[in-house]
Coordinates of C-alpha atoms in Angstrom, one line a residue:
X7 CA 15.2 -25.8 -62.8
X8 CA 13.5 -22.8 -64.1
X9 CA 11.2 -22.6 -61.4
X10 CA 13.8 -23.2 -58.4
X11 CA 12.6 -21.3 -55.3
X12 CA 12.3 -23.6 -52.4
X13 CA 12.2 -20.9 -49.5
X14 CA 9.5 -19.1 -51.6
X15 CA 11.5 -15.6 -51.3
X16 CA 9.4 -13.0 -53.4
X17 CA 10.2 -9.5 -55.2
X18 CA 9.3 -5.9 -53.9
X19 CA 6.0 -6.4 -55.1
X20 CA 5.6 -9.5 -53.4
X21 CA 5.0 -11.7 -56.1
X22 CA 6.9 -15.6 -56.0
X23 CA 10.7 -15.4 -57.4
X24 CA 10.6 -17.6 -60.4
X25 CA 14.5 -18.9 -60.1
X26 CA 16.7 -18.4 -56.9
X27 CA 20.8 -19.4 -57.1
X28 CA 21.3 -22.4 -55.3
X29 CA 24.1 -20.5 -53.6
X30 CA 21.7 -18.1 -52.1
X31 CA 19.3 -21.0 -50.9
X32 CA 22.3 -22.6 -49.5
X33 CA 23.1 -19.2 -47.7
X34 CA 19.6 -19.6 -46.4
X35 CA 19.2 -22.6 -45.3
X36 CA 22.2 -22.2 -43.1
X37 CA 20.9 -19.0 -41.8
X38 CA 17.5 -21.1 -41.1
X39 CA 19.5 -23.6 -39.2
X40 CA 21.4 -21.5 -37.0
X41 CA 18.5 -19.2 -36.2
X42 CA 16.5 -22.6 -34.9
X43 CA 19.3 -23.7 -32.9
X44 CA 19.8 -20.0 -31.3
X45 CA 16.3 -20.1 -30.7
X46 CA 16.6 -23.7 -28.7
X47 CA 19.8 -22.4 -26.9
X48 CA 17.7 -19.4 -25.9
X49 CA 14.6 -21.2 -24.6
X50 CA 16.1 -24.1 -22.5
X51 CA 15.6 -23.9 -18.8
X52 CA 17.6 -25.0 -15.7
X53 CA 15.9 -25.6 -12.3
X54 CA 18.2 -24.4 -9.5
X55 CA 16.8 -26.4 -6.1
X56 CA 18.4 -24.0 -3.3
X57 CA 18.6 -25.5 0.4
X58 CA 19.2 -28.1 2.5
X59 CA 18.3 -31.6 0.8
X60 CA 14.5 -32.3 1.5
X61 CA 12.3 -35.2 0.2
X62 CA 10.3 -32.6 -0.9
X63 CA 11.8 -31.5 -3.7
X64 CA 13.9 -34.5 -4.5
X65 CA 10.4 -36.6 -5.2
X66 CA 9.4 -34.1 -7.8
X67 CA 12.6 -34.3 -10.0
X68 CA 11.6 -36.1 -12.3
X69 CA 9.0 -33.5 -13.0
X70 CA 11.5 -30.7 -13.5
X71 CA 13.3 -33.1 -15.7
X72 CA 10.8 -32.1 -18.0
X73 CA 11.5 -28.5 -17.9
X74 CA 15.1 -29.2 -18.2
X75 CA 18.4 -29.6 -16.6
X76 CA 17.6 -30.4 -12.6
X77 CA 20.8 -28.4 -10.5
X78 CA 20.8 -29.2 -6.6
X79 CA 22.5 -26.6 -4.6
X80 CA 22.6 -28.4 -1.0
X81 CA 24.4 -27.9 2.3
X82 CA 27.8 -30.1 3.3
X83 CA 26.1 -30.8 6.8
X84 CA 22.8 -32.5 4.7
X85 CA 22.1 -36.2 4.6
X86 CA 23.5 -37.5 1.3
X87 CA 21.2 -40.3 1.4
X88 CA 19.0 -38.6 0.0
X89 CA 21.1 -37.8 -3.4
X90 CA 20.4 -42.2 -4.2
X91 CA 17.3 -41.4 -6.1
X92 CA 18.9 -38.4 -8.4
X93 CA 22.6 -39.6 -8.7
X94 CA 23.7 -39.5 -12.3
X95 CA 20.5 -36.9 -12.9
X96 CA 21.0 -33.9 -11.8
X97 CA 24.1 -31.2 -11.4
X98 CA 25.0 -31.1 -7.1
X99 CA 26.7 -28.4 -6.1
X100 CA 27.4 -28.8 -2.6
X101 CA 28.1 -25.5 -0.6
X102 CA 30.1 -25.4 2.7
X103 CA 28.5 -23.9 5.5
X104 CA 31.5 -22.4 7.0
X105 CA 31.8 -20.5 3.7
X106 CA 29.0 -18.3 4.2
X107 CA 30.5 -16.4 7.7
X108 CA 32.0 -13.6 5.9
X109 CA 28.6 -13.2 4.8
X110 CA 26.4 -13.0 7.7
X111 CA 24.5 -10.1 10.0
X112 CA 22.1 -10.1 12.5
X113 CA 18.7 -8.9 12.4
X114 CA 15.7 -8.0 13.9
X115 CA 14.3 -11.5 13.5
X116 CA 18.2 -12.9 13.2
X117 CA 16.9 -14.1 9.7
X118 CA 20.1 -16.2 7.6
X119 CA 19.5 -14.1 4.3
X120 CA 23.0 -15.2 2.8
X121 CA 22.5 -18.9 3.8
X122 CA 19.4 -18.8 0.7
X123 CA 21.5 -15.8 -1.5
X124 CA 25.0 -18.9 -1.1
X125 CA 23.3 -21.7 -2.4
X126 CA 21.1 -20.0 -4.9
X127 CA 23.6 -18.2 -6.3
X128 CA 26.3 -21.3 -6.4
X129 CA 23.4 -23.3 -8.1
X130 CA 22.9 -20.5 -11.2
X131 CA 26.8 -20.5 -11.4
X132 CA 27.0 -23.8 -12.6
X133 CA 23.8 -24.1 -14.4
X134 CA 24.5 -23.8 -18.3
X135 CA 21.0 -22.7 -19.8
X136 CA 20.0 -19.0 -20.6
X137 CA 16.8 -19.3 -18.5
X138 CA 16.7 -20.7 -14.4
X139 CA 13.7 -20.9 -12.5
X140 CA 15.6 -20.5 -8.6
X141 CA 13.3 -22.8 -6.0
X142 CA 12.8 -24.0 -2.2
X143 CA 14.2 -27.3 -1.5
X144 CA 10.9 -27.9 0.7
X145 CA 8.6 -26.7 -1.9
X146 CA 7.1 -28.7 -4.9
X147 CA 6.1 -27.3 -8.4
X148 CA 4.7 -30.4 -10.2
X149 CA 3.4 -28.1 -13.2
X150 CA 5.7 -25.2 -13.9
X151 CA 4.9 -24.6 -17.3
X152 CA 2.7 -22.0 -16.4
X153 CA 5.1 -20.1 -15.0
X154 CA 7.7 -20.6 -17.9
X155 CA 5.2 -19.1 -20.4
X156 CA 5.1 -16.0 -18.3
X157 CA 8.9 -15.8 -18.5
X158 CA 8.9 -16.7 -22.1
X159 CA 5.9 -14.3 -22.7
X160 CA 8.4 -11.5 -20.8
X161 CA 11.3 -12.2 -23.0
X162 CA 9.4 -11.9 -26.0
X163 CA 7.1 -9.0 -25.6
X164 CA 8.3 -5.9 -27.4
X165 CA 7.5 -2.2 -25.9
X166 CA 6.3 0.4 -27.9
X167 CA 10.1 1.7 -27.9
X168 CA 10.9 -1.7 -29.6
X169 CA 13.0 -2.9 -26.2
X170 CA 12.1 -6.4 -25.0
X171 CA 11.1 -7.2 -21.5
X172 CA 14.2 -10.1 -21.2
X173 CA 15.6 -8.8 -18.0
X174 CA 11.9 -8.7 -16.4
X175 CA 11.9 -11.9 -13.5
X176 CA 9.0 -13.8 -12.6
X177 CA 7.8 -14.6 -9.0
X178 CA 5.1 -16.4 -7.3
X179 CA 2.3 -14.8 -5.4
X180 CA 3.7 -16.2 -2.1
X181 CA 4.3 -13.2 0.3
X182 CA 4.7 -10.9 -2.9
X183 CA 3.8 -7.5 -0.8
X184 CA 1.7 -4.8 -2.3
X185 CA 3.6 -1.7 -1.9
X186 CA 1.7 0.1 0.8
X187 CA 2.6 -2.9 3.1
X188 CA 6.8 -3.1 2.5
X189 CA 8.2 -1.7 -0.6
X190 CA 10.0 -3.5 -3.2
X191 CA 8.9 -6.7 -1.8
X192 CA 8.9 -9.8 -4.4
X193 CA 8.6 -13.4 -3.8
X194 CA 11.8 -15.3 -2.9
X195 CA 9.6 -18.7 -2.8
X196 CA 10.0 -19.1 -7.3
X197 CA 12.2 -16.9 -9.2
X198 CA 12.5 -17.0 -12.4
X199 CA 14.3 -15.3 -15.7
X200 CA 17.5 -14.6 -17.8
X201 CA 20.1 -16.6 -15.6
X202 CA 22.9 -14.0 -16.0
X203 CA 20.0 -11.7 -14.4
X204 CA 19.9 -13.6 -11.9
X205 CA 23.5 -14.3 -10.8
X206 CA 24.0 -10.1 -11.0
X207 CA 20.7 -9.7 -8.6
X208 CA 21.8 -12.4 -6.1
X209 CA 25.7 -11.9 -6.4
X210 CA 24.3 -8.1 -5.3
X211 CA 22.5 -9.6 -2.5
X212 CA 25.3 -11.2 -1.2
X213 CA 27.6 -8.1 -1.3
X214 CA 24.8 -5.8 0.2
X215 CA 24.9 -8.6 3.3
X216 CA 29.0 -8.6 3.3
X217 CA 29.2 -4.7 3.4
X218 CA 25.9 -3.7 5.6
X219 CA 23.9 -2.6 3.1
X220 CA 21.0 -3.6 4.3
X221 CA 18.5 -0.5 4.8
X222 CA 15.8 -3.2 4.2
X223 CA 15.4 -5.6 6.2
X224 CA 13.9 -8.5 4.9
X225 CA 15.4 -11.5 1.8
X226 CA 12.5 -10.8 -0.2
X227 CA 13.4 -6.5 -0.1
X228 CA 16.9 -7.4 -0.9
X229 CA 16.3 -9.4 -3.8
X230 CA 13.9 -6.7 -5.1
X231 CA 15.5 -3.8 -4.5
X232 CA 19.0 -5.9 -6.1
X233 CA 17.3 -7.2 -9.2
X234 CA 16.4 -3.2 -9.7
X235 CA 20.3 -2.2 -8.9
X236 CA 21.5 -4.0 -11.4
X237 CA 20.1 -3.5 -14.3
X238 CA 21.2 -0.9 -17.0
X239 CA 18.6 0.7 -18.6
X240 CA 20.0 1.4 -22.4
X241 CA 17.7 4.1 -22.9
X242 CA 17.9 6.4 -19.6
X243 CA 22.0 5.0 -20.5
X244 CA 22.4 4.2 -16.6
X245 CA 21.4 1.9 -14.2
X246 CA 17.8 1.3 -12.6
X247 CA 18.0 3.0 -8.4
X248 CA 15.4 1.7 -5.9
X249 CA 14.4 5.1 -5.5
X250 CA 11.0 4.9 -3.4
X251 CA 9.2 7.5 -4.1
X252 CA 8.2 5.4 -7.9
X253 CA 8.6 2.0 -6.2
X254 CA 5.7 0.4 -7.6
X255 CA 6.4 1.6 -11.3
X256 CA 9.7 -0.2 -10.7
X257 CA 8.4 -3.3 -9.3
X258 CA 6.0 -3.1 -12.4
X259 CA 9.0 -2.6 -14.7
X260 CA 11.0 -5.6 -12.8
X261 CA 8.8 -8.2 -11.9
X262 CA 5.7 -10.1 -12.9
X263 CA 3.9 -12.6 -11.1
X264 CA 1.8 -16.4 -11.5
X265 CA -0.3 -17.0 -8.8
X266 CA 0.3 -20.6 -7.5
X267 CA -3.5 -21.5 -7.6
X268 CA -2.5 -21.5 -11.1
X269 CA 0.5 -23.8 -10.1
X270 CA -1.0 -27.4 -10.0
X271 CA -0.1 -29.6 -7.6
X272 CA 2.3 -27.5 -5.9
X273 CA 2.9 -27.2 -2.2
X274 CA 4.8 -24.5 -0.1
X275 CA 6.1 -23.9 2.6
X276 CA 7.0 -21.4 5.4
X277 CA 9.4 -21.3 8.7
X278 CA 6.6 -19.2 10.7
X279 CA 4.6 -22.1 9.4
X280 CA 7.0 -25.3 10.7
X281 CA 7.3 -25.8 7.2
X282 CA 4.2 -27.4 7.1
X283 CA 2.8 -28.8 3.8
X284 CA 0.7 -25.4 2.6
X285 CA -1.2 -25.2 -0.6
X286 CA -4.1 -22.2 -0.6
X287 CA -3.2 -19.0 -1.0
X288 CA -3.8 -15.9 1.0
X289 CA -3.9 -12.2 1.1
X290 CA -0.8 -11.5 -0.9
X291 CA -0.4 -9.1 -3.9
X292 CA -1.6 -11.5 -6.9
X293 CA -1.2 -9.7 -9.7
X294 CA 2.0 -7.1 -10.6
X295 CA -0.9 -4.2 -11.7
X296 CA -2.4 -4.9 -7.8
X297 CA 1.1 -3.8 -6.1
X298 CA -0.2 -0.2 -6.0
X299 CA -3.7 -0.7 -4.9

């Protein structure tokens, strides 16, 4: 046992230990063990499929099995039919319609914000992971993994400061607005980030709809400019404001974004559309460092 060092710790001059304790390796080893499992907790991923149930979505399970645990956030009004194929796989979480009334105001296009905020935020509720990707029920995202290395590659990437970027969200391209056009505008098509991020942003969007609060009028403004709202910055020791005179530098510290050409496979949608099956992109703002051009 004179040469017993099996996690190869070395001295202050960085030369191999010659002997170790066994207590101190068995110290180590458990720290190596919790560390890996913290790490797993940290990484695992719940997909949160918001809206009323579509074939859509439900066909490409299987697929987001892959990513993690599937969570179904559907309507009471839907056809349960369709849960057949998924019973036994997924979370449901079934939200009741008349619940969303105290919730509700009309707009210039009479647009059901809180009907998307209800079920999007039910479905992160009773998720259990650290990270959630939130998507369309009438939308399919064969190939996320993409998109959940920009997430990782947000959660991991230290600042000069030595903060991480954990609370930053990732979006989609789709209908992400450059800031000349509307102003704190994100994608509400494929969310994704820290889930407790999440629930704050849409739990914010929800109370901005129930109180009025509405200076901007569209989901995808609301969601931006609540994702900002509710975050506390450590360093400034106060939370983020949607001030928008330094929009873009806060949609630039908030978001990034994964095109969907770099999405395989997947297929959108739109109401404007008929929710036809859409897969090409168009003249949206593509890249986060863009939003100001």
């Amino acid at each position: 046992m004179k040469y017993w060092n099996p996690h190869n710790l070395k001295d202050e001059y960085g030369n191999p230990v010659d002997y170790v304790p066994n207590f101190t390796n068995l110290q180590l080893t458990l720290q190596n063990n919790l560390l890996k499992k913290f790490e797993e907790l940290e990484n695992k991923i719940s997909i949160i499929i918001q809206g009323p149930l579509n074939k859509r979505s439900i066909n490409t399970i299987p697929r987001y099995l892959n990513c993690g645990e599937v969570v179904l956030s559907y309507w009471d009004q839907d056809d349960k039919k369709l849960l057949e194929k998924v019973s036994g796989k997924v979370k449901l979480v079934e939200n009741k319609i008349k619940d969303v009334s105290p919730f509700l105001f009309k707009t210039r296009n009479k647009n059901p914000f809180a009907y998307q905020y209800f079920t999007t935020l039910n479905g992160l509720k009773s998720a259990s992971s650290n990270l959630a990707i939130k998507t369309r029920s009438d939308e399919s995202y064969p190939d996320l993994n993409p998109f959940i290395k920009n997430m990782k590659d947000n959660m991991n990437f230290k600042n000069k400061d030595g903060s991480y970027n954990w609370f930053k969200l990732t979006c989609c391209n789709i209908y992400f607005r450059k800031d000349k056009e509307f102003k704190f505008h994100p994608s509400d098509h494929l969310i994704g980030g820290n889930r407790s991020r999440l629930i704050n942003t849409f739990e914010k969007c929800l109370h901005k709809c129930k109180f009025g609060q509405t200076k901007y009028t569209t989901p995808e403004q609301l969601i931006g400019t609540s994702a900002i709202e509710t975050y506390f910055d450590p360093l400034l020791k106060k939370n983020d404001i949607a001030n928008p005179t330094i929009s873009s530098s806060l949609m630039k510290k908030h978001f990034s974004i994964v095109r969907i050409k770099d999405l395989p496979k997947c297929t959108w949608t739109s109401s404007y559309r008929q929710y036809h099956e859409l897969k090409g992109e168009e003249d949206w703002c593509h890249s986060i460092n863009e939003i100001d051009s």
